[in-house]
């Protein structure tokens, strides 16, 4: 096992004070674990302080876990606290996960990419989690059991770790014949397998409550897809039993399988991150089996993807839209592994950007919803731009500017992107199309000055309109916006 300084934590009723995470919960008890299959171990980890949640008392057990979150959980539970001298390009000092990632690199269970990135917000797949645990426990890699058919095509870097996990009993398959290598792991699943690892391979006494098994893939089974059979992001089905008890079912790769007690249920919603889609289907379970194979189609008219030019999925975060008519409002749709699904009201929207916890990428596309349908569904297949341009700004006479924010919009759209410029220049990444700088705001004045400086983006490069001499103008090489005083 990797060297650990984990200190035993003894949970003693009445002797341990845990601050309340929210008004709606008992002290130390998260509000979103009741009825969850991993309720006992989640509450134990929350009380120990290893599993952190929100100020509202939620720990989001069904949310996909990220690399940064895994690092924080492992460090806390295994007692790692020595930081490394490694520097990752995408881990900024001061971010909540900066210390955790540095510690994980020193401990050796996490590694960055050859070009110096860590990818803190990237989800962790089950095969990646198997590799992490095999390193943590210093287990010997071995061939996976033949019963897991999908492991026959497992990559060399994970195959031995999957076998080691199966042999140790720390991780089991999601079905009797599948390990589900590439499915993302949830926060609950990760806590359960870490708890099981500490129980099976203790270096010092830790929490001793029994660890629940991940439910086997039997009982209630089915699929979740869009109305046109489009794939939907991984998420959680929310069910309500006839007696009022809440149940959650994990959906991975459009499929689900879980045991439920006999009774009648209403499948209320499909939850993707922060996005909740209506389902409205009834279900009856008799002798542990559903009365039918479920093929669920949540109510969603905005189903699409965000990918880079090479086809790689963008990742996890939010798609931010501005509804420009008939009302003006900001709408957010969660993106999971590059896929998104939401329900939009009739109107005109501009897709402004996709963002994660540390950065954003402009999209600047327009879509229209009429009679409950997106009129041009190709708009929803979003391409995240990768080419980055340097943009300079000066006064028209060439003199230097103080700190300023340029406002850029697609031609014919009210959507705006504020582009801060420090020391005369900044970086800008946009998809190909027609745009216009519509104004600027000096930091010292905080008042908007209107502009009209059109330009194009072609093959990722910013090109000024040479014929446009309106309220201001732009020139190329380097691309420079000349502002009137």
GROMACS .gro file of C-alpha atoms in nm:
model
  485
    1UNK     CA    1   0.000   0.000   0.000
    2UNK     CA    2   0.122   0.356  -0.064
    3UNK     CA    3   0.270   0.498   0.254
    4UNK     CA    4  -0.009   0.654   0.458
    5UNK     CA    5  -0.032   0.856   0.776
    6UNK     CA    6  -0.404   0.802   0.809
    7UNK     CA    7  -0.525   0.867   1.161
    8UNK     CA    8  -0.802   0.652   1.303
    9UNK     CA    9  -1.130   0.838   1.335
   10UNK     CA   10  -1.366   0.716   1.605
   11UNK     CA   11  -1.721   0.841   1.569
   12UNK     CA   12  -1.865   0.872   1.919
   13UNK     CA   13  -2.223   0.988   1.964
   14UNK     CA   14  -2.235   1.304   2.169
   15UNK     CA   15  -1.858   1.362   2.160
   16UNK     CA   16  -1.816   1.473   1.800
   17UNK     CA   17  -1.964   1.801   1.686
   18UNK     CA   18  -2.026   1.824   1.313
   19UNK     CA   19  -2.137   2.165   1.180
   20UNK     CA   20  -2.473   2.170   1.006
   21UNK     CA   21  -2.452   2.172   0.627
   22UNK     CA   22  -2.796   2.324   0.589
   23UNK     CA   23  -3.113   2.408   0.773
   24UNK     CA   24  -3.303   2.110   0.633
   25UNK     CA   25  -3.075   1.842   0.775
   26UNK     CA   26  -2.983   1.684   1.105
   27UNK     CA   27  -2.633   1.760   1.226
   28UNK     CA   28  -2.385   1.582   1.001
   29UNK     CA   29  -2.651   1.404   0.794
   30UNK     CA   30  -2.671   1.509   0.427
   31UNK     CA   31  -3.020   1.587   0.299
   32UNK     CA   32  -2.983   1.394  -0.028
   33UNK     CA   33  -2.876   1.049   0.096
   34UNK     CA   34  -3.202   0.924   0.251
   35UNK     CA   35  -3.318   0.615   0.063
   36UNK     CA   36  -2.998   0.602  -0.142
   37UNK     CA   37  -2.845   0.257  -0.185
   38UNK     CA   38  -2.520   0.387  -0.029
   39UNK     CA   39  -2.689   0.594   0.243
   40UNK     CA   40  -2.503   0.435   0.535
   41UNK     CA   41  -2.150   0.473   0.403
   42UNK     CA   42  -2.217   0.821   0.259
   43UNK     CA   43  -2.343   0.946   0.595
   44UNK     CA   44  -2.041   0.787   0.766
   45UNK     CA   45  -1.795   0.960   0.533
   46UNK     CA   46  -1.980   1.289   0.562
   47UNK     CA   47  -1.966   1.271   0.942
   48UNK     CA   48  -1.595   1.189   0.930
   49UNK     CA   49  -1.533   1.504   0.728
   50UNK     CA   50  -1.385   1.313   0.435
   51UNK     CA   51  -1.682   1.374   0.205
   52UNK     CA   52  -1.763   1.741   0.158
   53UNK     CA   53  -2.092   1.885   0.031
   54UNK     CA   54  -2.268   2.212  -0.032
   55UNK     CA   55  -2.393   2.478   0.204
   56UNK     CA   56  -2.746   2.342   0.152
   57UNK     CA   57  -2.650   2.008   0.306
   58UNK     CA   58  -2.621   1.817  -0.022
   59UNK     CA   59  -2.333   1.588  -0.115
   60UNK     CA   60  -2.462   1.504  -0.467
   61UNK     CA   61  -2.414   1.124  -0.449
   62UNK     CA   62  -2.526   1.060  -0.806
   63UNK     CA   63  -2.314   1.327  -0.969
   64UNK     CA   64  -2.021   1.217  -1.186
   65UNK     CA   65  -1.697   1.247  -0.991
   66UNK     CA   66  -1.400   1.443  -1.127
   67UNK     CA   67  -1.027   1.382  -1.099
   68UNK     CA   68  -0.993   1.671  -0.853
   69UNK     CA   69  -1.271   1.532  -0.632
   70UNK     CA   70  -1.113   1.185  -0.630
   71UNK     CA   71  -0.782   1.340  -0.521
   72UNK     CA   72  -0.953   1.519  -0.233
   73UNK     CA   73  -1.132   1.201  -0.116
   74UNK     CA   74  -0.822   0.980  -0.137
   75UNK     CA   75  -0.598   1.230   0.042
   76UNK     CA   76  -0.848   1.271   0.325
   77UNK     CA   77  -0.921   0.901   0.374
   78UNK     CA   78  -0.566   0.768   0.329
   79UNK     CA   79  -0.400   1.050   0.522
   80UNK     CA   80  -0.176   1.187   0.246
   81UNK     CA   81  -0.061   1.543   0.313
   82UNK     CA   82   0.281   1.596   0.152
   83UNK     CA   83   0.274   1.824  -0.152
   84UNK     CA   84   0.480   1.773  -0.464
   85UNK     CA   85   0.688   2.023  -0.660
   86UNK     CA   86   0.508   1.926  -0.981
   87UNK     CA   87   0.335   2.213  -1.163
   88UNK     CA   88   0.036   2.148  -1.389
   89UNK     CA   89  -0.059   2.405  -1.653
   90UNK     CA   90  -0.433   2.379  -1.583
   91UNK     CA   91  -0.414   2.388  -1.201
   92UNK     CA   92  -0.411   2.750  -1.091
   93UNK     CA   93  -0.284   2.839  -0.743
   94UNK     CA   94  -0.572   2.927  -0.515
   95UNK     CA   95  -0.823   2.690  -0.672
   96UNK     CA   96  -0.993   2.467  -0.415
   97UNK     CA   97  -0.827   2.158  -0.559
   98UNK     CA   98  -0.472   2.292  -0.606
   99UNK     CA   99  -0.330   2.144  -0.284
  100UNK     CA  100  -0.519   1.814  -0.324
  101UNK     CA  101  -0.379   1.764  -0.674
  102UNK     CA  102  -0.026   1.847  -0.562
  103UNK     CA  103  -0.057   1.592  -0.281
  104UNK     CA  104  -0.196   1.327  -0.518
  105UNK     CA  105   0.103   1.369  -0.749
  106UNK     CA  106   0.344   1.329  -0.457
  107UNK     CA  107   0.159   1.019  -0.333
  108UNK     CA  108   0.191   0.871  -0.682
  109UNK     CA  109  -0.162   0.747  -0.742
  110UNK     CA  110  -0.240   1.027  -0.989
  111UNK     CA  111  -0.031   1.142  -1.283
  112UNK     CA  112  -0.061   1.428  -1.527
  113UNK     CA  113  -0.035   1.419  -1.905
  114UNK     CA  114   0.304   1.416  -2.081
  115UNK     CA  115   0.249   1.779  -2.185
  116UNK     CA  116   0.196   1.899  -1.828
  117UNK     CA  117  -0.182   1.903  -1.777
  118UNK     CA  118  -0.384   1.740  -1.497
  119UNK     CA  119  -0.744   1.783  -1.629
  120UNK     CA  120  -0.900   1.847  -1.283
  121UNK     CA  121  -1.260   1.871  -1.406
  122UNK     CA  122  -1.247   1.560  -1.625
  123UNK     CA  123  -1.470   1.272  -1.507
  124UNK     CA  124  -1.312   0.952  -1.378
  125UNK     CA  125  -1.411   0.629  -1.553
  126UNK     CA  126  -1.441   0.295  -1.377
  127UNK     CA  127  -1.123   0.160  -1.538
  128UNK     CA  128  -0.935   0.474  -1.430
  129UNK     CA  129  -1.065   0.428  -1.076
  130UNK     CA  130  -0.943   0.067  -1.087
  131UNK     CA  131  -0.593   0.187  -1.181
  132UNK     CA  132  -0.592   0.444  -0.898
  133UNK     CA  133  -0.697   0.184  -0.641
  134UNK     CA  134  -0.445  -0.072  -0.765
  135UNK     CA  135  -0.169   0.187  -0.716
  136UNK     CA  136  -0.301   0.286  -0.374
  137UNK     CA  137  -0.316  -0.072  -0.249
  138UNK     CA  138   0.003  -0.186  -0.428
  139UNK     CA  139  -0.182  -0.484  -0.577
  140UNK     CA  140  -0.035  -0.710  -0.844
  141UNK     CA  141  -0.204  -0.668  -1.185
  142UNK     CA  142  -0.374  -0.978  -1.321
  143UNK     CA  143  -0.610  -1.083  -1.597
  144UNK     CA  144  -0.976  -0.989  -1.540
  145UNK     CA  145  -1.235  -1.266  -1.495
  146UNK     CA  146  -1.367  -1.406  -1.822
  147UNK     CA  147  -1.723  -1.335  -1.706
  148UNK     CA  148  -1.667  -0.963  -1.772
  149UNK     CA  149  -1.696  -0.977  -2.150
  150UNK     CA  150  -1.606  -0.612  -2.206
  151UNK     CA  151  -1.263  -0.657  -2.046
  152UNK     CA  152  -1.147  -0.864  -2.344
  153UNK     CA  153  -1.095  -0.532  -2.524
  154UNK     CA  154  -0.964  -0.343  -2.222
  155UNK     CA  155  -0.655  -0.130  -2.297
  156UNK     CA  156  -0.322  -0.256  -2.165
  157UNK     CA  157  -0.292   0.032  -1.916
  158UNK     CA  158  -0.609  -0.070  -1.728
  159UNK     CA  159  -0.657  -0.443  -1.792
  160UNK     CA  160  -0.434  -0.568  -1.512
  161UNK     CA  161  -0.581  -0.319  -1.265
  162UNK     CA  162  -0.936  -0.428  -1.346
  163UNK     CA  163  -0.832  -0.788  -1.281
  164UNK     CA  164  -0.670  -0.691  -0.951
  165UNK     CA  165  -0.984  -0.509  -0.840
  166UNK     CA  166  -1.209  -0.801  -0.929
  167UNK     CA  167  -0.984  -1.048  -0.746
  168UNK     CA  168  -0.965  -0.830  -0.435
  169UNK     CA  169  -1.339  -0.767  -0.426
  170UNK     CA  170  -1.284  -0.393  -0.394
  171UNK     CA  171  -1.464  -0.325  -0.725
  172UNK     CA  172  -1.725  -0.544  -0.890
  173UNK     CA  173  -1.896  -0.525  -1.228
  174UNK     CA  174  -2.209  -0.326  -1.287
  175UNK     CA  175  -2.360  -0.639  -1.438
  176UNK     CA  176  -2.281  -1.008  -1.410
  177UNK     CA  177  -2.113  -1.000  -1.753
  178UNK     CA  178  -1.975  -0.645  -1.768
  179UNK     CA  179  -1.728  -0.436  -1.568
  180UNK     CA  180  -1.845  -0.125  -1.762
  181UNK     CA  181  -1.491   0.000  -1.821
  182UNK     CA  182  -1.559   0.336  -1.982
  183UNK     CA  183  -1.862   0.440  -1.776
  184UNK     CA  184  -1.799   0.732  -1.545
  185UNK     CA  185  -1.802   0.674  -1.171
  186UNK     CA  186  -2.034   0.865  -0.941
  187UNK     CA  187  -1.945   1.025  -0.610
  188UNK     CA  188  -2.138   0.752  -0.425
  189UNK     CA  189  -1.971   0.466  -0.612
  190UNK     CA  190  -1.627   0.615  -0.552
  191UNK     CA  191  -1.686   0.656  -0.179
  192UNK     CA  192  -1.814   0.297  -0.157
  193UNK     CA  193  -1.511   0.142  -0.327
  194UNK     CA  194  -1.269   0.359  -0.127
  195UNK     CA  195  -1.446   0.254   0.191
  196UNK     CA  196  -1.424  -0.109   0.083
  197UNK     CA  197  -1.053  -0.066   0.006
  198UNK     CA  198  -0.988   0.073   0.354
  199UNK     CA  199  -1.184  -0.212   0.512
  200UNK     CA  200  -1.010  -0.489   0.316
  201UNK     CA  201  -0.660  -0.340   0.332
  202UNK     CA  202  -0.643  -0.136   0.653
  203UNK     CA  203  -0.313   0.021   0.753
  204UNK     CA  204  -0.471   0.164   1.067
  205UNK     CA  205  -0.827   0.136   1.201
  206UNK     CA  206  -1.075   0.351   1.013
  207UNK     CA  207  -1.454   0.377   1.021
  208UNK     CA  208  -1.588   0.026   1.069
  209UNK     CA  209  -1.949   0.041   0.951
  210UNK     CA  210  -2.021  -0.227   0.689
  211UNK     CA  211  -1.978  -0.118   0.329
  212UNK     CA  212  -2.284  -0.180   0.108
  213UNK     CA  213  -2.242  -0.367  -0.215
  214UNK     CA  214  -2.317  -0.182  -0.537
  215UNK     CA  215  -2.656  -0.321  -0.645
  216UNK     CA  216  -2.632  -0.593  -0.907
  217UNK     CA  217  -2.783  -0.521  -1.247
  218UNK     CA  218  -3.112  -0.710  -1.203
  219UNK     CA  219  -3.478  -0.629  -1.145
  220UNK     CA  220  -3.573  -0.304  -1.317
  221UNK     CA  221  -3.399  -0.257  -1.650
  222UNK     CA  222  -3.438  -0.031  -1.949
  223UNK     CA  223  -3.302   0.246  -2.167
  224UNK     CA  224  -3.314   0.626  -2.177
  225UNK     CA  225  -3.287   0.817  -2.506
  226UNK     CA  226  -3.419   1.119  -2.691
  227UNK     CA  227  -3.740   1.110  -2.895
  228UNK     CA  228  -3.534   1.045  -3.207
  229UNK     CA  229  -3.321   0.785  -3.029
  230UNK     CA  230  -3.048   1.044  -2.971
  231UNK     CA  231  -2.806   0.951  -2.692
  232UNK     CA  232  -2.858   1.144  -2.368
  233UNK     CA  233  -2.593   1.228  -2.109
  234UNK     CA  234  -2.546   0.998  -1.812
  235UNK     CA  235  -2.780   1.092  -1.530
  236UNK     CA  236  -3.018   0.977  -1.260
  237UNK     CA  237  -3.382   0.868  -1.277
  238UNK     CA  238  -3.586   0.997  -0.984
  239UNK     CA  239  -3.870   0.767  -0.875
  240UNK     CA  240  -4.139   0.807  -0.610
  241UNK     CA  241  -4.292   0.495  -0.452
  242UNK     CA  242  -4.664   0.486  -0.377
  243UNK     CA  243  -4.580   0.543  -0.010
  244UNK     CA  244  -4.384   0.858  -0.094
  245UNK     CA  245  -4.029   0.725  -0.058
  246UNK     CA  246  -3.774   0.853  -0.311
  247UNK     CA  247  -3.554   0.618  -0.512
  248UNK     CA  248  -3.275   0.696  -0.759
  249UNK     CA  249  -3.156   0.482  -1.049
  250UNK     CA  250  -2.821   0.547  -1.217
  251UNK     CA  251  -2.821   0.565  -1.598
  252UNK     CA  252  -2.493   0.502  -1.781
  253UNK     CA  253  -2.455   0.489  -2.156
  254UNK     CA  254  -2.833   0.513  -2.195
  255UNK     CA  255  -2.895   0.195  -1.992
  256UNK     CA  256  -2.999   0.119  -1.636
  257UNK     CA  257  -3.053  -0.187  -1.417
  258UNK     CA  258  -3.133  -0.187  -1.048
  259UNK     CA  259  -3.320  -0.376  -0.778
  260UNK     CA  260  -3.631  -0.215  -0.628
  261UNK     CA  261  -3.874  -0.336  -0.361
  262UNK     CA  262  -4.210  -0.461  -0.487
  263UNK     CA  263  -4.467  -0.188  -0.537
  264UNK     CA  264  -4.590   0.090  -0.763
  265UNK     CA  265  -4.364   0.376  -0.870
  266UNK     CA  266  -4.381   0.700  -1.062
  267UNK     CA  267  -4.069   0.782  -1.264
  268UNK     CA  268  -4.079   1.158  -1.224
  269UNK     CA  269  -3.763   1.302  -1.371
  270UNK     CA  270  -3.432   1.240  -1.539
  271UNK     CA  271  -3.163   1.454  -1.379
  272UNK     CA  272  -2.847   1.549  -1.567
  273UNK     CA  273  -2.624   1.757  -1.343
  274UNK     CA  274  -2.833   2.066  -1.271
  275UNK     CA  275  -3.082   1.993  -1.551
  276UNK     CA  276  -3.409   1.816  -1.465
  277UNK     CA  277  -3.619   1.666  -1.746
  278UNK     CA  278  -3.976   1.541  -1.703
  279UNK     CA  279  -4.042   1.168  -1.759
  280UNK     CA  280  -4.388   1.092  -1.616
  281UNK     CA  281  -4.401   0.711  -1.651
  282UNK     CA  282  -4.553   0.458  -1.409
  283UNK     CA  283  -4.387   0.131  -1.308
  284UNK     CA  284  -4.492  -0.177  -1.112
  285UNK     CA  285  -4.242  -0.417  -0.953
  286UNK     CA  286  -4.362  -0.769  -0.867
  287UNK     CA  287  -4.133  -1.035  -0.715
  288UNK     CA  288  -3.838  -0.804  -0.774
  289UNK     CA  289  -3.910  -0.770  -1.146
  290UNK     CA  290  -4.051  -0.483  -1.350
  291UNK     CA  291  -4.379  -0.544  -1.530
  292UNK     CA  292  -4.205  -0.451  -1.857
  293UNK     CA  293  -3.876  -0.347  -2.016
  294UNK     CA  294  -3.864   0.031  -1.989
  295UNK     CA  295  -3.782   0.254  -2.286
  296UNK     CA  296  -3.789   0.605  -2.145
  297UNK     CA  297  -3.795   0.928  -2.342
  298UNK     CA  298  -3.755   1.233  -2.117
  299UNK     CA  299  -3.912   1.556  -2.239
  300UNK     CA  300  -3.628   1.742  -2.411
  301UNK     CA  301  -3.611   1.943  -2.733
  302UNK     CA  302  -3.250   2.064  -2.711
  303UNK     CA  303  -3.036   1.751  -2.740
  304UNK     CA  304  -2.684   1.780  -2.872
  305UNK     CA  305  -2.313   1.758  -2.815
  306UNK     CA  306  -2.004   1.973  -2.768
  307UNK     CA  307  -1.692   1.839  -2.934
  308UNK     CA  308  -1.357   1.967  -3.052
  309UNK     CA  309  -1.255   1.959  -3.417
  310UNK     CA  310  -1.087   1.620  -3.368
  311UNK     CA  311  -1.415   1.472  -3.243
  312UNK     CA  312  -1.310   1.453  -2.877
  313UNK     CA  313  -1.590   1.531  -2.632
  314UNK     CA  314  -1.558   1.868  -2.457
  315UNK     CA  315  -1.615   1.742  -2.099
  316UNK     CA  316  -1.838   1.846  -1.807
  317UNK     CA  317  -1.989   2.183  -1.728
  318UNK     CA  318  -2.271   2.407  -1.842
  319UNK     CA  319  -2.402   2.534  -2.173
  320UNK     CA  320  -2.504   2.898  -2.124
  321UNK     CA  321  -2.775   3.041  -2.350
  322UNK     CA  322  -2.932   3.386  -2.367
  323UNK     CA  323  -3.299   3.395  -2.463
  324UNK     CA  324  -3.337   3.715  -2.665
  325UNK     CA  325  -3.710   3.690  -2.746
  326UNK     CA  326  -3.991   3.699  -2.645
  327UNK     CA  327  -3.825   3.760  -2.306
  328UNK     CA  328  -3.464   3.809  -2.209
  329UNK     CA  329  -3.317   3.558  -1.965
  330UNK     CA  330  -3.014   3.337  -1.908
  331UNK     CA  331  -3.068   2.960  -1.942
  332UNK     CA  332  -2.815   2.694  -1.839
  333UNK     CA  333  -2.809   2.330  -1.953
  334UNK     CA  334  -2.570   2.081  -1.792
  335UNK     CA  335  -2.310   1.912  -2.016
  336UNK     CA  336  -2.185   1.565  -1.917
  337UNK     CA  337  -1.904   1.406  -2.116
  338UNK     CA  338  -1.977   1.643  -2.404
  339UNK     CA  339  -2.349   1.558  -2.424
  340UNK     CA  340  -2.641   1.778  -2.318
  341UNK     CA  341  -3.021   1.769  -2.312
  342UNK     CA  342  -3.264   2.040  -2.206
  343UNK     CA  343  -3.618   2.163  -2.258
  344UNK     CA  344  -3.642   2.515  -2.402
  345UNK     CA  345  -3.948   2.737  -2.431
  346UNK     CA  346  -4.047   2.887  -2.766
  347UNK     CA  347  -3.823   3.177  -2.857
  348UNK     CA  348  -3.489   3.284  -3.000
  349UNK     CA  349  -3.166   3.201  -2.820
  350UNK     CA  350  -2.796   3.262  -2.854
  351UNK     CA  351  -2.569   2.985  -2.730
  352UNK     CA  352  -2.304   3.200  -2.569
  353UNK     CA  353  -2.050   2.960  -2.421
  354UNK     CA  354  -1.971   2.632  -2.253
  355UNK     CA  355  -1.801   2.664  -1.917
  356UNK     CA  356  -1.657   2.452  -1.639
  357UNK     CA  357  -1.536   2.554  -1.294
  358UNK     CA  358  -1.223   2.726  -1.421
  359UNK     CA  359  -1.269   2.839  -1.783
  360UNK     CA  360  -1.511   2.896  -2.069
  361UNK     CA  361  -1.516   2.862  -2.447
  362UNK     CA  362  -1.729   3.096  -2.662
  363UNK     CA  363  -1.979   2.929  -2.897
  364UNK     CA  364  -2.191   3.226  -3.016
  365UNK     CA  365  -2.453   3.038  -3.218
  366UNK     CA  366  -2.821   3.127  -3.263
  367UNK     CA  367  -3.112   2.882  -3.241
  368UNK     CA  368  -3.490   2.916  -3.258
  369UNK     CA  369  -3.756   2.710  -3.083
  370UNK     CA  370  -4.099   2.714  -3.249
  371UNK     CA  371  -4.400   2.498  -3.159
  372UNK     CA  372  -4.182   2.329  -2.899
  373UNK     CA  373  -3.917   2.221  -3.150
  374UNK     CA  374  -3.571   2.349  -3.241
  375UNK     CA  375  -3.607   2.460  -3.604
  376UNK     CA  376  -3.250   2.372  -3.703
  377UNK     CA  377  -3.120   2.079  -3.501
  378UNK     CA  378  -2.777   2.092  -3.666
  379UNK     CA  379  -2.709   2.401  -3.452
  380UNK     CA  380  -2.704   2.170  -3.148
  381UNK     CA  381  -2.400   1.980  -3.275
  382UNK     CA  382  -2.160   2.233  -3.131
  383UNK     CA  383  -1.793   2.258  -3.214
  384UNK     CA  384  -1.570   2.409  -2.951
  385UNK     CA  385  -1.312   2.630  -3.123
  386UNK     CA  386  -0.947   2.562  -3.055
  387UNK     CA  387  -0.756   2.826  -3.254
  388UNK     CA  388  -0.656   3.116  -3.030
  389UNK     CA  389  -0.593   3.467  -3.165
  390UNK     CA  390  -0.415   3.761  -3.008
  391UNK     CA  391  -0.633   4.072  -3.004
  392UNK     CA  392  -0.480   4.414  -2.942
  393UNK     CA  393  -0.660   4.741  -2.874
  394UNK     CA  394  -0.530   5.098  -2.896
  395UNK     CA  395  -0.672   5.443  -2.939
  396UNK     CA  396  -0.717   5.538  -3.304
  397UNK     CA  397  -0.406   5.757  -3.289
  398UNK     CA  398  -0.200   5.458  -3.176
  399UNK     CA  399  -0.161   5.564  -2.815
  400UNK     CA  400  -0.188   5.307  -2.539
  401UNK     CA  401  -0.516   5.215  -2.372
  402UNK     CA  402  -0.583   5.169  -2.002
  403UNK     CA  403  -0.765   4.854  -1.891
  404UNK     CA  404  -1.069   4.806  -2.114
  405UNK     CA  405  -1.336   4.546  -2.194
  406UNK     CA  406  -1.438   4.496  -2.557
  407UNK     CA  407  -1.788   4.369  -2.631
  408UNK     CA  408  -1.817   4.123  -2.921
  409UNK     CA  409  -2.139   3.980  -3.070
  410UNK     CA  410  -2.231   3.760  -3.366
  411UNK     CA  411  -2.370   3.964  -3.654
  412UNK     CA  412  -2.745   4.020  -3.602
  413UNK     CA  413  -2.748   3.893  -3.243
  414UNK     CA  414  -2.799   4.066  -2.909
  415UNK     CA  415  -2.577   3.816  -2.729
  416UNK     CA  416  -2.255   3.969  -2.603
  417UNK     CA  417  -1.917   3.844  -2.489
  418UNK     CA  418  -1.713   4.076  -2.264
  419UNK     CA  419  -1.345   4.053  -2.353
  420UNK     CA  420  -1.116   4.204  -2.086
  421UNK     CA  421  -0.795   4.356  -2.226
  422UNK     CA  422  -0.499   4.415  -1.998
  423UNK     CA  423  -0.182   4.594  -2.113
  424UNK     CA  424  -0.324   4.638  -2.461
  425UNK     CA  425  -0.394   4.276  -2.560
  426UNK     CA  426  -0.580   3.953  -2.485
  427UNK     CA  427  -0.658   3.612  -2.635
  428UNK     CA  428  -0.980   3.530  -2.823
  429UNK     CA  429  -1.112   3.196  -2.947
  430UNK     CA  430  -1.422   3.193  -3.173
  431UNK     CA  431  -1.589   2.963  -3.422
  432UNK     CA  432  -1.587   3.066  -3.787
  433UNK     CA  433  -1.852   3.327  -3.868
  434UNK     CA  434  -1.933   3.698  -3.888
  435UNK     CA  435  -1.894   3.911  -3.577
  436UNK     CA  436  -1.887   4.273  -3.467
  437UNK     CA  437  -1.725   4.463  -3.181
  438UNK     CA  438  -2.028   4.653  -3.051
  439UNK     CA  439  -1.872   4.860  -2.776
  440UNK     CA  440  -1.607   4.906  -2.512
  441UNK     CA  441  -1.597   4.995  -2.145
  442UNK     CA  442  -1.303   5.160  -1.969
  443UNK     CA  443  -1.235   5.020  -1.623
  444UNK     CA  444  -1.178   5.370  -1.486
  445UNK     CA  445  -1.508   5.507  -1.619
  446UNK     CA  446  -1.746   5.205  -1.607
  447UNK     CA  447  -1.961   5.345  -1.887
  448UNK     CA  448  -2.031   5.178  -2.221
  449UNK     CA  449  -1.919   5.342  -2.546
  450UNK     CA  450  -2.093   5.206  -2.857
  451UNK     CA  451  -1.890   5.076  -3.150
  452UNK     CA  452  -1.947   4.904  -3.480
  453UNK     CA  453  -1.634   4.722  -3.594
  454UNK     CA  454  -1.721   4.415  -3.805
  455UNK     CA  455  -1.481   4.125  -3.863
  456UNK     CA  456  -1.480   3.763  -3.974
  457UNK     CA  457  -1.338   3.443  -3.834
  458UNK     CA  458  -1.225   3.205  -4.106
  459UNK     CA  459  -1.034   2.883  -4.040
  460UNK     CA  460  -1.001   3.005  -3.682
  461UNK     CA  461  -0.829   3.332  -3.779
  462UNK     CA  462  -0.967   3.681  -3.712
  463UNK     CA  463  -0.994   3.890  -4.031
  464UNK     CA  464  -1.088   4.261  -4.021
  465UNK     CA  465  -1.332   4.408  -4.274
  466UNK     CA  466  -1.110   4.645  -4.477
  467UNK     CA  467  -1.410   4.841  -4.609
  468UNK     CA  468  -1.558   4.903  -4.267
  469UNK     CA  469  -1.468   5.243  -4.127
  470UNK     CA  470  -1.760   5.316  -3.899
  471UNK     CA  471  -1.737   5.398  -3.529
  472UNK     CA  472  -1.398   5.237  -3.519
  473UNK     CA  473  -1.188   5.004  -3.730
  474UNK     CA  474  -0.958   4.707  -3.712
  475UNK     CA  475  -0.638   4.606  -3.884
  476UNK     CA  476  -0.459   4.276  -3.924
  477UNK     CA  477  -0.116   4.133  -3.832
  478UNK     CA  478  -0.161   4.154  -3.541
  479UNK     CA  479  -0.536   4.194  -3.521
  480UNK     CA  480  -0.585   4.536  -3.362
  481UNK     CA  481  -0.904   4.725  -3.277
  482UNK     CA  482  -0.860   5.102  -3.310
  483UNK     CA  483  -1.096   5.283  -3.074
  484UNK     CA  484  -1.217   5.641  -3.109
  485UNK     CA  485  -1.171   5.860  -2.802
   0.00000   0.00000   0.00000
